[in-house]
CSV table of C-alpha atoms and ligand atoms in Angstrom, one decimal:
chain,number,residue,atom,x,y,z
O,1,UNK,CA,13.8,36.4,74.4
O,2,UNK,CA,10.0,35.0,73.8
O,3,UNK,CA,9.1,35.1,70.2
O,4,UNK,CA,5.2,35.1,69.3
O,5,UNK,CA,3.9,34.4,65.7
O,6,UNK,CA,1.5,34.7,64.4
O,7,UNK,CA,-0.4,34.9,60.6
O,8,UNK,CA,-0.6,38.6,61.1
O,9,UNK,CA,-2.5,41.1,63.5
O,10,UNK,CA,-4.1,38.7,65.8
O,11,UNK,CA,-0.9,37.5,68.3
O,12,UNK,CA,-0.7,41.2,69.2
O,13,UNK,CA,-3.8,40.4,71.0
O,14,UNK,CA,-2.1,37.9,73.2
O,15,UNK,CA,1.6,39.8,73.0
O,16,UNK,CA,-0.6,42.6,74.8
O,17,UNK,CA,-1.7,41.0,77.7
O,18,UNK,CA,1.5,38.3,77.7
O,19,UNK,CA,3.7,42.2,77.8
O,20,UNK,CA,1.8,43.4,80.7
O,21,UNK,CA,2.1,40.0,83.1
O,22,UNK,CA,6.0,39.3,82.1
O,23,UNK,CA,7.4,42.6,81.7
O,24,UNK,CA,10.9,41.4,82.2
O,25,UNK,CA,11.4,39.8,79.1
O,26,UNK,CA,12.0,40.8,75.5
O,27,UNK,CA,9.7,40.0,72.7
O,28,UNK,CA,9.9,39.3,68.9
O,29,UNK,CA,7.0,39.5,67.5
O,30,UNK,CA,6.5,38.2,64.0
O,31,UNK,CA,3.6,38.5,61.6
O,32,UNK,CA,3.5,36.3,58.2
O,33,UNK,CA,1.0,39.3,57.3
O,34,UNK,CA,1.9,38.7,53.4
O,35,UNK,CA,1.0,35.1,53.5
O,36,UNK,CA,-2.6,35.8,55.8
O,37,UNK,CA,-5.3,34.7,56.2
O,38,UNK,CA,-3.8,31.4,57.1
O,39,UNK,CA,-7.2,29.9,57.9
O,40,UNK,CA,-8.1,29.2,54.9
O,41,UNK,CA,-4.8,27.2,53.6
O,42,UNK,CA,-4.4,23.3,53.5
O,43,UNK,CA,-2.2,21.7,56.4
O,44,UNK,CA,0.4,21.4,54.4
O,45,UNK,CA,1.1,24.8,53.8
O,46,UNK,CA,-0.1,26.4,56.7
O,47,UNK,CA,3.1,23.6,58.5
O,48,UNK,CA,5.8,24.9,56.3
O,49,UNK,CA,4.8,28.9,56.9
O,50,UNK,CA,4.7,28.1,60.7
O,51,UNK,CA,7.7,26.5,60.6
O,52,UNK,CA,9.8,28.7,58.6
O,53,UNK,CA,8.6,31.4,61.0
O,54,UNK,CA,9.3,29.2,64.3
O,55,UNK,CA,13.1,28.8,62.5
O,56,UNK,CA,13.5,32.5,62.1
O,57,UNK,CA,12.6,33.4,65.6
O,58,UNK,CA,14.8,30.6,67.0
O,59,UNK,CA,17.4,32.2,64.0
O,60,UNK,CA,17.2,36.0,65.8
O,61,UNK,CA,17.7,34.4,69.7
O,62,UNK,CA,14.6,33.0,70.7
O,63,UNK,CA,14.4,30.1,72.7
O,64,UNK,CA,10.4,30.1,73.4
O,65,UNK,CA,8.3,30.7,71.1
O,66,UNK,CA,3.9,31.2,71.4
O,67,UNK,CA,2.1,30.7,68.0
O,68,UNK,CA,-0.4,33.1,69.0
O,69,UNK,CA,-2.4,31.5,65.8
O,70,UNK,CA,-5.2,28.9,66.9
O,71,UNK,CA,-5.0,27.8,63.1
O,72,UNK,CA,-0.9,26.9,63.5
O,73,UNK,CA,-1.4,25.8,67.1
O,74,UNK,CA,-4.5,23.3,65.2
O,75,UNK,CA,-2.8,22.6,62.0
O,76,UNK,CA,1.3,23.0,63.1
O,77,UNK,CA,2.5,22.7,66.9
O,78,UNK,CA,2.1,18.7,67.2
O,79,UNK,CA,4.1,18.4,64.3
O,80,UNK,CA,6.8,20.7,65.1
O,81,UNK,CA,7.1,19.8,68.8
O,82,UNK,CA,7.3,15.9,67.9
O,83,UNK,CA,9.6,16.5,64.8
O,84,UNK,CA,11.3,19.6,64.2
O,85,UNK,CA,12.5,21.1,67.3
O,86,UNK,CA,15.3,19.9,69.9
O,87,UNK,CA,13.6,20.7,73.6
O,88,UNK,CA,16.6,21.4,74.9
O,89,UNK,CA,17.1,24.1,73.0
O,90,UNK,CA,13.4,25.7,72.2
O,91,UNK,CA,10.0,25.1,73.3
O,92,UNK,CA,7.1,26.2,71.1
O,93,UNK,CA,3.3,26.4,72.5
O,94,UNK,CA,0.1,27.3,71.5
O,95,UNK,CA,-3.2,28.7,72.9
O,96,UNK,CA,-5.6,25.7,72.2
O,97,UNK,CA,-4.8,23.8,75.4
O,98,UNK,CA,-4.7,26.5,77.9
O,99,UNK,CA,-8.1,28.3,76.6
O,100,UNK,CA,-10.1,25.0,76.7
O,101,UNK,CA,-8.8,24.1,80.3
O,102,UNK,CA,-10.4,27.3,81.8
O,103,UNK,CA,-14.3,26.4,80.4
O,104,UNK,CA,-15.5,23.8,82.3
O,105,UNK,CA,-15.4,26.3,85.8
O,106,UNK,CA,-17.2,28.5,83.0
O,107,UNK,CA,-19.9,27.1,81.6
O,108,UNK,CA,-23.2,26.9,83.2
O,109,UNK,CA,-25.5,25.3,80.4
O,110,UNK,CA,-22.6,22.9,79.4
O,111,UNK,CA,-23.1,24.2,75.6
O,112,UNK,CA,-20.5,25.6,74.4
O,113,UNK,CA,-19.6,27.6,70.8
O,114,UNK,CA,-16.5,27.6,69.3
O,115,UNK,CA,-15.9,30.8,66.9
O,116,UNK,CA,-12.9,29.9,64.7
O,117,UNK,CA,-10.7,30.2,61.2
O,118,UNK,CA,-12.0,27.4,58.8
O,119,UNK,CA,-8.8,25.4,59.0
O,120,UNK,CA,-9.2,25.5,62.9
O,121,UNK,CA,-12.9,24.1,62.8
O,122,UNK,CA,-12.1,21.5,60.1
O,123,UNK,CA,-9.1,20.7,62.8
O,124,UNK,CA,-11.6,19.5,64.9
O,125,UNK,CA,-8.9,20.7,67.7
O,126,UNK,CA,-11.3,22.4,70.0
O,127,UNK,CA,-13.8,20.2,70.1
O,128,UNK,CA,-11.4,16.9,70.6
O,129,UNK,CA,-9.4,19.3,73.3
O,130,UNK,CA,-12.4,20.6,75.1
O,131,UNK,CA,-13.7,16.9,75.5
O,132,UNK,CA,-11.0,15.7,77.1
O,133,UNK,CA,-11.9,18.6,79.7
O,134,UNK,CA,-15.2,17.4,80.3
O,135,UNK,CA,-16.8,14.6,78.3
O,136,UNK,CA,-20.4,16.2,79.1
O,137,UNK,CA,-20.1,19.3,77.1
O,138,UNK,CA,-22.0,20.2,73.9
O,139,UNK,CA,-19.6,22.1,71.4
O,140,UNK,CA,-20.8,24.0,68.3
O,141,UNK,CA,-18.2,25.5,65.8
O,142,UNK,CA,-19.1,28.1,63.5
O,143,UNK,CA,-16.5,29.2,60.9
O,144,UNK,CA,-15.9,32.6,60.6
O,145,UNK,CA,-14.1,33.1,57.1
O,146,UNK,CA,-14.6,36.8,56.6
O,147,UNK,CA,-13.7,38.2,60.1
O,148,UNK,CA,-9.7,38.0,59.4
O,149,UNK,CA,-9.9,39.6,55.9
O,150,UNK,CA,-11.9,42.2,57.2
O,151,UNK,CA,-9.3,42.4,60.4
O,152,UNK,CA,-6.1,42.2,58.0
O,153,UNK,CA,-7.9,45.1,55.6
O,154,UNK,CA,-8.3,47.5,58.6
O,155,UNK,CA,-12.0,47.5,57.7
O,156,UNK,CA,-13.1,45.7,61.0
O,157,UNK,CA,-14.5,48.7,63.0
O,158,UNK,CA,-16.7,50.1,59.7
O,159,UNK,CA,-20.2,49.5,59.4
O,160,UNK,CA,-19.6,46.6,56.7
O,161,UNK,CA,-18.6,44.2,59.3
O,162,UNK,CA,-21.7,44.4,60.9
O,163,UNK,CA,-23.1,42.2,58.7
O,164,UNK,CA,-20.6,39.2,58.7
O,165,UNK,CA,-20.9,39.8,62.8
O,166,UNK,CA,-24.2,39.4,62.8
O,167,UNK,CA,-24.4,36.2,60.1
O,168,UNK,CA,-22.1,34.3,61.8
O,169,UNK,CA,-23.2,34.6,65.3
O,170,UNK,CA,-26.5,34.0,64.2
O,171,UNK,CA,-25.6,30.8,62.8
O,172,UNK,CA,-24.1,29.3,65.7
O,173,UNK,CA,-26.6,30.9,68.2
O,174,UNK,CA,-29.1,28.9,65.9
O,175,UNK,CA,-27.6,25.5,65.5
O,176,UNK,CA,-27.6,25.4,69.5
O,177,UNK,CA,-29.9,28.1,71.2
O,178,UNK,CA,-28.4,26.9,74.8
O,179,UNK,CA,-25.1,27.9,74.1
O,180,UNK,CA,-23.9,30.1,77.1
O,181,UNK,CA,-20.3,30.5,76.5
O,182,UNK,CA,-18.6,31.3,72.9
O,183,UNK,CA,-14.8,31.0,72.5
O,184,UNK,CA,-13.2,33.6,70.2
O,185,UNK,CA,-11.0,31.2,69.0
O,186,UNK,CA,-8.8,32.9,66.4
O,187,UNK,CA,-6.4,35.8,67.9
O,188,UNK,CA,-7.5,38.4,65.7
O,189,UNK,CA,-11.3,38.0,66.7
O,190,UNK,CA,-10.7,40.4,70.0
O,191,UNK,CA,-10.2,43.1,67.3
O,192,UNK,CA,-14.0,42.8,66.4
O,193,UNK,CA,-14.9,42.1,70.1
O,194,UNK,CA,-16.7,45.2,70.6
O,195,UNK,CA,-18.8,44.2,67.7
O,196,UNK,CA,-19.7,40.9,68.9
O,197,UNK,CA,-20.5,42.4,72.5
O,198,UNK,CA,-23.1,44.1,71.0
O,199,UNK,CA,-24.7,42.0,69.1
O,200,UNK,CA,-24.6,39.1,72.0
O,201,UNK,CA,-26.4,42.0,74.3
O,202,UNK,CA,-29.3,41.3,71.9
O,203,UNK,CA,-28.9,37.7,72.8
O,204,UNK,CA,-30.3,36.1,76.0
O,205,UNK,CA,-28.5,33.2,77.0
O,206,UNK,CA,-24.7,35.0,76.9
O,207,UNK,CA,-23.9,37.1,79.3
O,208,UNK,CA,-21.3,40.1,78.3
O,209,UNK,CA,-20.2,41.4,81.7
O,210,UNK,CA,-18.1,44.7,79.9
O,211,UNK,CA,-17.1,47.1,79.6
O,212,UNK,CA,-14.6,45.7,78.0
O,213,UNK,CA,-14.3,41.8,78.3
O,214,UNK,CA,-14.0,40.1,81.9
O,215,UNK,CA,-11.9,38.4,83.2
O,216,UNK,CA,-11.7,34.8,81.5
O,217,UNK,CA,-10.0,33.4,84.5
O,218,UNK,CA,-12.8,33.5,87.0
O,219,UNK,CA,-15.2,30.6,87.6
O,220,UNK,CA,-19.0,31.2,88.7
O,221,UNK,CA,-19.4,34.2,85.9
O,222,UNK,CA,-21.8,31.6,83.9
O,223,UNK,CA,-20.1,31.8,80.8
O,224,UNK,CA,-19.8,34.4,78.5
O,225,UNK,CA,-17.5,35.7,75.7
O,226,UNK,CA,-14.0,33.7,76.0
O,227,UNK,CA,-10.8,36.1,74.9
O,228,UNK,CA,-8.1,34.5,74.8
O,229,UNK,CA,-5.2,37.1,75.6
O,230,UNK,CA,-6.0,36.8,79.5
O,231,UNK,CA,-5.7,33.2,79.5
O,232,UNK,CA,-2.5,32.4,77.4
O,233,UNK,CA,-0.7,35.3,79.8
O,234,UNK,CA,-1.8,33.6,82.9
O,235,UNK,CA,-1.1,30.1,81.2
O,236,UNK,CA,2.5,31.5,80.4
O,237,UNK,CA,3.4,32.9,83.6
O,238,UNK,CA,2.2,29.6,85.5
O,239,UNK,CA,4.6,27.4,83.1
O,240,UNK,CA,7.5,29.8,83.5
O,241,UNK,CA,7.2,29.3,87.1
O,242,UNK,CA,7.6,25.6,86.8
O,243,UNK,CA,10.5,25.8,84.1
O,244,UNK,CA,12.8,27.9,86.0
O,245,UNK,CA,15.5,26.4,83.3
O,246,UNK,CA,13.5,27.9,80.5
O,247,UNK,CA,13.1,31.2,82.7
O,248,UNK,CA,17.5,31.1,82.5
O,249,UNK,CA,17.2,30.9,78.7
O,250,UNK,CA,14.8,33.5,78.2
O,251,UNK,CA,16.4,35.9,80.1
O,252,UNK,CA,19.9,35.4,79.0
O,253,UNK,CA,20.8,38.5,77.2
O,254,UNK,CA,23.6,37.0,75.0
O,255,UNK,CA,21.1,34.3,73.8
O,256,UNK,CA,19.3,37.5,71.8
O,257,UNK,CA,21.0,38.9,68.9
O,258,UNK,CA,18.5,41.8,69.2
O,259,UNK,CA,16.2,43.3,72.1
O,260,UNK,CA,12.7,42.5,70.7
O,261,UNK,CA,10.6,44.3,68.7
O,262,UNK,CA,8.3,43.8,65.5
O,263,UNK,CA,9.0,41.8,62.6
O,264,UNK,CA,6.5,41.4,59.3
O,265,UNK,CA,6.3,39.9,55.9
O,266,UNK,CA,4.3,42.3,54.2
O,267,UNK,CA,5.1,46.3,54.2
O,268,UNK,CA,6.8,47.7,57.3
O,269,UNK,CA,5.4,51.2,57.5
O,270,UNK,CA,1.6,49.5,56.8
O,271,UNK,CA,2.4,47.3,59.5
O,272,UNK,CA,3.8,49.9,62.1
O,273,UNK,CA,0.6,51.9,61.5
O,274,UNK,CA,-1.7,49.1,61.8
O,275,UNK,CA,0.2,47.7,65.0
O,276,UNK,CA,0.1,51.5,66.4
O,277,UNK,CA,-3.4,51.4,66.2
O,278,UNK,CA,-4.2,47.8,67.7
O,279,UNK,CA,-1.5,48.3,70.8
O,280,UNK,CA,-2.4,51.8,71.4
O,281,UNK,CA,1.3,53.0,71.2
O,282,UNK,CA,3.5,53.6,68.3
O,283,UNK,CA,6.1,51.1,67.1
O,284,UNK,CA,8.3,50.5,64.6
O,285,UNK,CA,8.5,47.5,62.1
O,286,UNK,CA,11.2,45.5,60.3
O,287,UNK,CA,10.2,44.1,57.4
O,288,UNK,CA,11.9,40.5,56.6
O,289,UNK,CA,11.5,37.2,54.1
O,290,UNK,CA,10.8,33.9,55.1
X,1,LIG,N1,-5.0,34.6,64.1
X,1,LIG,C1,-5.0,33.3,63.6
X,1,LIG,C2,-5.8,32.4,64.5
X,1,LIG,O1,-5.8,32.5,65.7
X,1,LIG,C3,-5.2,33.0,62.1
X,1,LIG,C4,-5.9,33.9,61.3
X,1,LIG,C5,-5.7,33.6,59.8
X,1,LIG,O2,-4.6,33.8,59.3
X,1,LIG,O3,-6.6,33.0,59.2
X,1,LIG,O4,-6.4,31.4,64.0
């Protein structure tokens, strides 16, 4: 079984797309959704949350584990992966490293924005990953403290967000004008997508080539808004295929105490409803205690 964690809403952005590319496996998904917004929390604690959640997934049978969370991937996964966690027994990965890999082919102007929780900007992660990539870029990061509140509060598709849309994007698309591709680099951000779409339709240098977003895997597009759930699927099946040990773990049934399914912090009926609404399906959630 493949558990994916995140701080609340935003990994069911990548458990979407990950669902639909490896249907044969089972997933746990857990959201700390009392404890959100992490992005706003010192290293210290945003650690201990995302590892007493990477323990309970291993706990219920899971052997890999995503943190769908940029912040925990910034703040947590080095950590855990060089102290906490036997690889022979679990593997834990984020969605920093395969998101940056896929913008050099992307990027025409070589300016690139980086749209992210305030931990993950003070992280520096992005910029010091997507330089590795390609020395020559320009990166820009704009914190974005309001959009996960607003995401967590179900008020994300009202009118009031408009404003913190606009503010923020402004921002960035001010500090560097020749910015031509923009990762949404927190997993709750696609939630507001079709906000940000149409404000960047006002914009000229970023092209949105919707309906809904393209896809991020495809060089010669000339940038444009990055997503991440796309690219952490692809990234996912691609490492499976060269683990076929991990592959045998995943998919041993007696490894998993239970088939998958939804696990949250906060209220289990607010979080089924919410969920519902995000996936497009009902589910049903567990509530537990870290
Ligand atoms: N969805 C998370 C991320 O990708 C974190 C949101 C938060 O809790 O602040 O960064």
């Amino acid at each position: 079984m493949i558990g994916i964690f995140d701080s609340g809403y935003g990994g069911l952005t990548i458990l979407n797309h990950i669902r639909q590319h490896l249907p044969q496996y089972d997933y746990l998904y857990l959201g700390d959704n009392a404890r959100a917004p992490y992005g706003t929390r010192s290293f210290d604690v945003i650690y201990e949350y995302t590892l007493q959640a990477v323990n309970y997934l291993h706990q219920q049978g899971c052997n890999l584990i995503i943190l769908a969370c940029n912040t925990a991937s910034a703040k947590a996964l080095r950590t855990i992966q060089q102290h906490d966690i036997n690889p022979d027994e679990l593997r834990v990965l984020g969605v920093i490293r395969p998101t940056v890999e896929v913008i050099p082919q992307r990027t025409r102007t070589k300016h690139i924005g980086v749209l992210a929780t305030p931990g993950t900007v003070a992280s520096e992660s992005y910029v010091i990953e997507l330089l590795k990539q390609d020395p020559t870029l320009t990166v820009t990061q704009q914190a974005c403290p309001m959009w996960v509140p607003l995401i967590e509060s179900g008020e994300h598709l009202h009118a009031g967000a408009d404003y913190f849309v606009e503010k923020y994007l402004t921002e960035l698309l001010t500090r560097d004008p020749l910015i031509d591709t923009i990762i949404l680099g927190c997993t709750h951000y696609p939630l507001l997508q079709p906000k940000i779409e149409a404000f960047l339709k006002t914009t000229p240098n970023i092209v949105i080539n919707t309906p809904h977003h393209p896809s991020t895997l495809q060089g010669g597009v000339g940038g444009g808004l990055i997503s991440q759930g796309e690219i952490v699927a692809h990234s996912l099946a691609d490492y499976l295929h060269r683990h076929p040990e991990i592959v045998e773990r995943i998919s041993s049934p007696l490894r998993g105490r239970s088939g998958g399914g939804f696990l949250t912090t906060e209220s289990a009926t607010k979080f089924s409803e919410s969920a519902s609404l995000f996936l497009s399906k009902p589910i049903e959630a567990q509530h537990i205690e870290l």
